[in-house]
XYZ file of C-alpha atoms in Angstrom:
247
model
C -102.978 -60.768 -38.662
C -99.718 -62.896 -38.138
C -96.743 -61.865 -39.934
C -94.973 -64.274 -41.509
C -91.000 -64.652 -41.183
C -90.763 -63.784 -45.113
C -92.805 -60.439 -44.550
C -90.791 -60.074 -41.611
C -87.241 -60.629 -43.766
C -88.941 -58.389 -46.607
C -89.783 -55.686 -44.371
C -86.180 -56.021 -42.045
C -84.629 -55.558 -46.262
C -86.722 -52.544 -46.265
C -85.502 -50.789 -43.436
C -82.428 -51.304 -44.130
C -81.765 -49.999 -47.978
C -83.901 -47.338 -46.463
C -82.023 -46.161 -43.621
C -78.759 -46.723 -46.235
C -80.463 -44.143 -48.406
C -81.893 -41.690 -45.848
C -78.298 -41.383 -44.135
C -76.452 -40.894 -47.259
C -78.713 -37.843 -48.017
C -77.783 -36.475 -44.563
C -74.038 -37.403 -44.215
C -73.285 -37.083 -48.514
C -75.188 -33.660 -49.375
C -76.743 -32.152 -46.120
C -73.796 -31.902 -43.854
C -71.020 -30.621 -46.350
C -73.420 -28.451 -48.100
C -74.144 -26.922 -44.560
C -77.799 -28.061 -44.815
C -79.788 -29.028 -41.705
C -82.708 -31.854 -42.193
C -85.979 -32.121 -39.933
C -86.571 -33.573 -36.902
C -84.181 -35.558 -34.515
C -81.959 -36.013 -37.361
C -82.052 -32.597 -37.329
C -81.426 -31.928 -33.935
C -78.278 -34.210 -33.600
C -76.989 -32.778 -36.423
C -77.466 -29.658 -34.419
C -75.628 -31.239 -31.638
C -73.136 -32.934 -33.178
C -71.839 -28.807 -33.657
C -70.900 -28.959 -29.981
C -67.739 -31.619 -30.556
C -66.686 -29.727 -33.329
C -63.929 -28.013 -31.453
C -63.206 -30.811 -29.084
C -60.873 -34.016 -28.933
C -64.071 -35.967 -30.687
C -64.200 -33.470 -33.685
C -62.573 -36.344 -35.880
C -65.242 -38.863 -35.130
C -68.781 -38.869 -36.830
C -70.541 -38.595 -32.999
C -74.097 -37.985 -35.237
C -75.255 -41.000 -34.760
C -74.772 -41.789 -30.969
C -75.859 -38.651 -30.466
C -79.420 -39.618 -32.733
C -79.698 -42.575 -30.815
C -79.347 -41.349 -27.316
C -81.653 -38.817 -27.624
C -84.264 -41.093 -29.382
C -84.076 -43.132 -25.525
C -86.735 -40.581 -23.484
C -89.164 -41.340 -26.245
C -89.042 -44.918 -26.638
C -89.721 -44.926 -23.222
C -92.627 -42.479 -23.330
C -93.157 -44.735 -26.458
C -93.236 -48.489 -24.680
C -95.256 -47.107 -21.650
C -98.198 -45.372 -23.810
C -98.629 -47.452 -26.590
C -96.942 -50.850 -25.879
C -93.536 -52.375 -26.253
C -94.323 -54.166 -29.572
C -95.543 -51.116 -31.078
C -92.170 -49.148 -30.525
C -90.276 -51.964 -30.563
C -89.898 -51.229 -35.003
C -88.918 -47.657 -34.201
C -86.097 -49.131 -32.105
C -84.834 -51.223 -34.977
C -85.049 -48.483 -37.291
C -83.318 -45.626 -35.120
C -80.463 -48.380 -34.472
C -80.358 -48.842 -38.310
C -80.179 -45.147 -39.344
C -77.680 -44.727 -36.269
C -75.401 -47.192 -37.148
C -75.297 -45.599 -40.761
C -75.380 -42.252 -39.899
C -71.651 -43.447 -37.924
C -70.576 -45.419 -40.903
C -71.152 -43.253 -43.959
C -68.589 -41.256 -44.497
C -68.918 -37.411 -44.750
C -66.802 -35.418 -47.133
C -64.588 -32.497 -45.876
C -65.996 -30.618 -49.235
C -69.683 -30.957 -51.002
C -69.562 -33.441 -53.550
C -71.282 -31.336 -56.100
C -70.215 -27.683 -55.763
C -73.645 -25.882 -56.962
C -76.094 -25.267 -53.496
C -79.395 -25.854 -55.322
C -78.336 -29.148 -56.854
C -77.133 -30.499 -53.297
C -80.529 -29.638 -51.965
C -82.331 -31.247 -54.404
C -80.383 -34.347 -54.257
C -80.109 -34.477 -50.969
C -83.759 -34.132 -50.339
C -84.586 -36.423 -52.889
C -82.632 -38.899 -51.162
C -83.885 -38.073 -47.851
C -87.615 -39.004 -49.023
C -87.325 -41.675 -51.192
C -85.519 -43.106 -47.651
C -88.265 -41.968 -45.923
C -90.764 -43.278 -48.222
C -89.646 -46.633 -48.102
C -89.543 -47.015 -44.353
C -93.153 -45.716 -44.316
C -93.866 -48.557 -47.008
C -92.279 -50.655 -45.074
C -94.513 -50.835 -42.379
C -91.702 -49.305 -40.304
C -92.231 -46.183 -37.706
C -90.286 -43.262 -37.956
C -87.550 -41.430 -35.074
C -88.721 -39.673 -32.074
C -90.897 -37.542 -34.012
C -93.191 -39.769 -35.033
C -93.724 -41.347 -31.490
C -94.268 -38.069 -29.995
C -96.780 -37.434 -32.144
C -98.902 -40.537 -32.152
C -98.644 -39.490 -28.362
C -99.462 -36.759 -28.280
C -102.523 -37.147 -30.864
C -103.857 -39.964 -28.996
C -104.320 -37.719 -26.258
C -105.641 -34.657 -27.737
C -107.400 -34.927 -30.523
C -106.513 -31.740 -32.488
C -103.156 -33.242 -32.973
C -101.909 -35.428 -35.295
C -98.329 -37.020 -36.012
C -97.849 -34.342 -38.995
C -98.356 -31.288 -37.090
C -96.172 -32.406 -34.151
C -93.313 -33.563 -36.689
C -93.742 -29.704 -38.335
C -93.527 -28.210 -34.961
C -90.158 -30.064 -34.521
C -89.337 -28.931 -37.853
C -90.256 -25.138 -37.096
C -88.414 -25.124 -34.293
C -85.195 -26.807 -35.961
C -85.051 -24.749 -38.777
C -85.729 -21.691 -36.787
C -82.323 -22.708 -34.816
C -80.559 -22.627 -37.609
C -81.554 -19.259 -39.113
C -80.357 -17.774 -35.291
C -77.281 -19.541 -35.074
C -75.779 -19.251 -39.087
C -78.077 -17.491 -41.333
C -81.355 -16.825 -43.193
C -79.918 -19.082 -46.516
C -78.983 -21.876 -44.540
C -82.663 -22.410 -42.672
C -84.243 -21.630 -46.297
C -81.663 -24.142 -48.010
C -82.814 -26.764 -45.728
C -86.662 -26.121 -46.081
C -85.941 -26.326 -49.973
C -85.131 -30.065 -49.234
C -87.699 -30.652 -46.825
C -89.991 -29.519 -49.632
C -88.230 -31.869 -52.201
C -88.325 -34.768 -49.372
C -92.181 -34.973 -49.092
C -92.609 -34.393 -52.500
C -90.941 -37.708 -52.833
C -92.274 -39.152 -49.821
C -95.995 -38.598 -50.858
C -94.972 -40.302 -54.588
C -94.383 -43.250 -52.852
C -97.134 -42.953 -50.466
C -99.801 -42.552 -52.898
C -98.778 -45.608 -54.774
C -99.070 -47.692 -52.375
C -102.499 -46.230 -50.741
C -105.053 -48.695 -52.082
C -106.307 -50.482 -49.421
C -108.939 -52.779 -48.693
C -110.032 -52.510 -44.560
C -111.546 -55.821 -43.056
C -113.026 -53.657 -40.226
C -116.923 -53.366 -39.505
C -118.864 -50.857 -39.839
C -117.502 -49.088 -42.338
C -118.875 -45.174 -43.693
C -117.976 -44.831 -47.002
C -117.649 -41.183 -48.066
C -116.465 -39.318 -51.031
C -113.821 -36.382 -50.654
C -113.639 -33.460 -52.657
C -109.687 -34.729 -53.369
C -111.123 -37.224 -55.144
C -110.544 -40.488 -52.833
C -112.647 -42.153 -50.613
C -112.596 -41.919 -46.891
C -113.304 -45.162 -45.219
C -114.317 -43.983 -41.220
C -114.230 -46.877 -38.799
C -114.662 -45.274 -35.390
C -110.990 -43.226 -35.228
C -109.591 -44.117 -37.907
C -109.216 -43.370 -41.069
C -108.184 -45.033 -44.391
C -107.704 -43.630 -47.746
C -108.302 -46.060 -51.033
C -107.636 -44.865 -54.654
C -110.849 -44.019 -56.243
C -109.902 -46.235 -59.985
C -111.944 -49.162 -59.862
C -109.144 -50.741 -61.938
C -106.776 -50.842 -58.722
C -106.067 -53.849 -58.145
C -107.386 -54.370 -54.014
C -105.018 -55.567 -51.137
C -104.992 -56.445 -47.535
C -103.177 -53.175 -45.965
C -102.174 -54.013 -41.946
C -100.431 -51.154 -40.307
């Protein structure tokens, strides 16, 4: 199905308010309050510790350092799946680079009380992450290594290889500060897909133009629609209004 260049702009918008809003969870409330998000955010946050005590400690080297080591994988990326498939996840990682560089983070949290930054600052790191998702758009590295990986073996999926990342992130961070920080973070993980799956659900009904089609009920009370390998979930309320969904 051919985009149109309004869908396009609409979906561009998208990526952008929600890169804006992912960034300014990280940079506002995750990095003053010491907190460490998932994935290769994560992990250049992680990095970004190793110019702390050098002549580029007063720049905001998060970013580059997000982007760079998103390269390896949108080359893995372009070679398994296609250069128009990836070539979203490239827009998006530029995006959330250039903000992570451009937002600002504060020498001192902005709100003093721990639990309250997490909570904030996860809720702003999924509703960010929930709009890119409903915005058609494809995550960091993370995501791409896991719809490698699971289109390769099929035990894996893109959830379990963006929670190993996460495991092994958080894990990092309870060696190198301490137990609070690593359970700090998961706290906002926790809030993040809270939010994320909010957003998700409402905008799950779906209507697949794809032949044949198995219709079976779940015991979570949606439908699974099974075309070959793939799978589609649509709201069970016959009220929903139905949509073309194109991913």
């Amino acid at each position: 199905m051919k985009v149109t260049k309004k869908e396009s702009f609409k979906r561009i918008l998208i990526w952008i308010v929600a890169s804006g809003i992912y960034c300014a969870g990280v940079n506002l409330f995750y990095t003053p309050g010491g907190l460490y998000t998932g994935g290769f955010a994560g992990i250049s946050q992680l990095l970004a510790l190793l110019f702390k005590n050098t002549q580029f400690a007063q720049y905001n080297v998060q970013g580059i350092l997000y982007f760079i080591i998103n390269i390896p994988l949108f080359i893995i990326g372009i070679k398994a799946m296609g250069w128009k498939h990836i070539a979203k996840a490239i827009v998006i990682v530029g995006l959330e680079s250039l903000c992570f560089s451009f937002i600002p983070i504060p020498s001192e949290p902005i709100i003093q009380d721990y639990l309250v930054n997490t909570i904030i600052g996860g809720a702003l790191n999924g509703l960010g992450c929930g709009l890119l998702y409903m915005g058609f758009g494809l995550g960091s590295g993370s995501d791409i290594i896991g719809m490698v990986l699971a289109k390769k073996y099929k035990g894996l999926s893109v959830g379990k290889v963006g929670l190993c990342i996460n495991i092994v992130v958080y894990a990092v961070c309870a060696f190198l500060f301490n137990l609070d920080v690593a359970i700090y973070s998961l706290m906002a993980a926790f809030v993040a897909s809270v939010i994320v799956d909010k957003i998700h659900i409402q905008n799950r009904s779906v209507s697949v133009n794809i032949f044949p089609t198995i219709l079976m009920r779940s015991a979570n009370g949606y439908t699974q629609i099974l075309t070959g390998a793939l799978l589609f979930l649509t709201d069970m309320d016959p009220t929903a209004t139905k949509r073309n969904t194109w991913w």
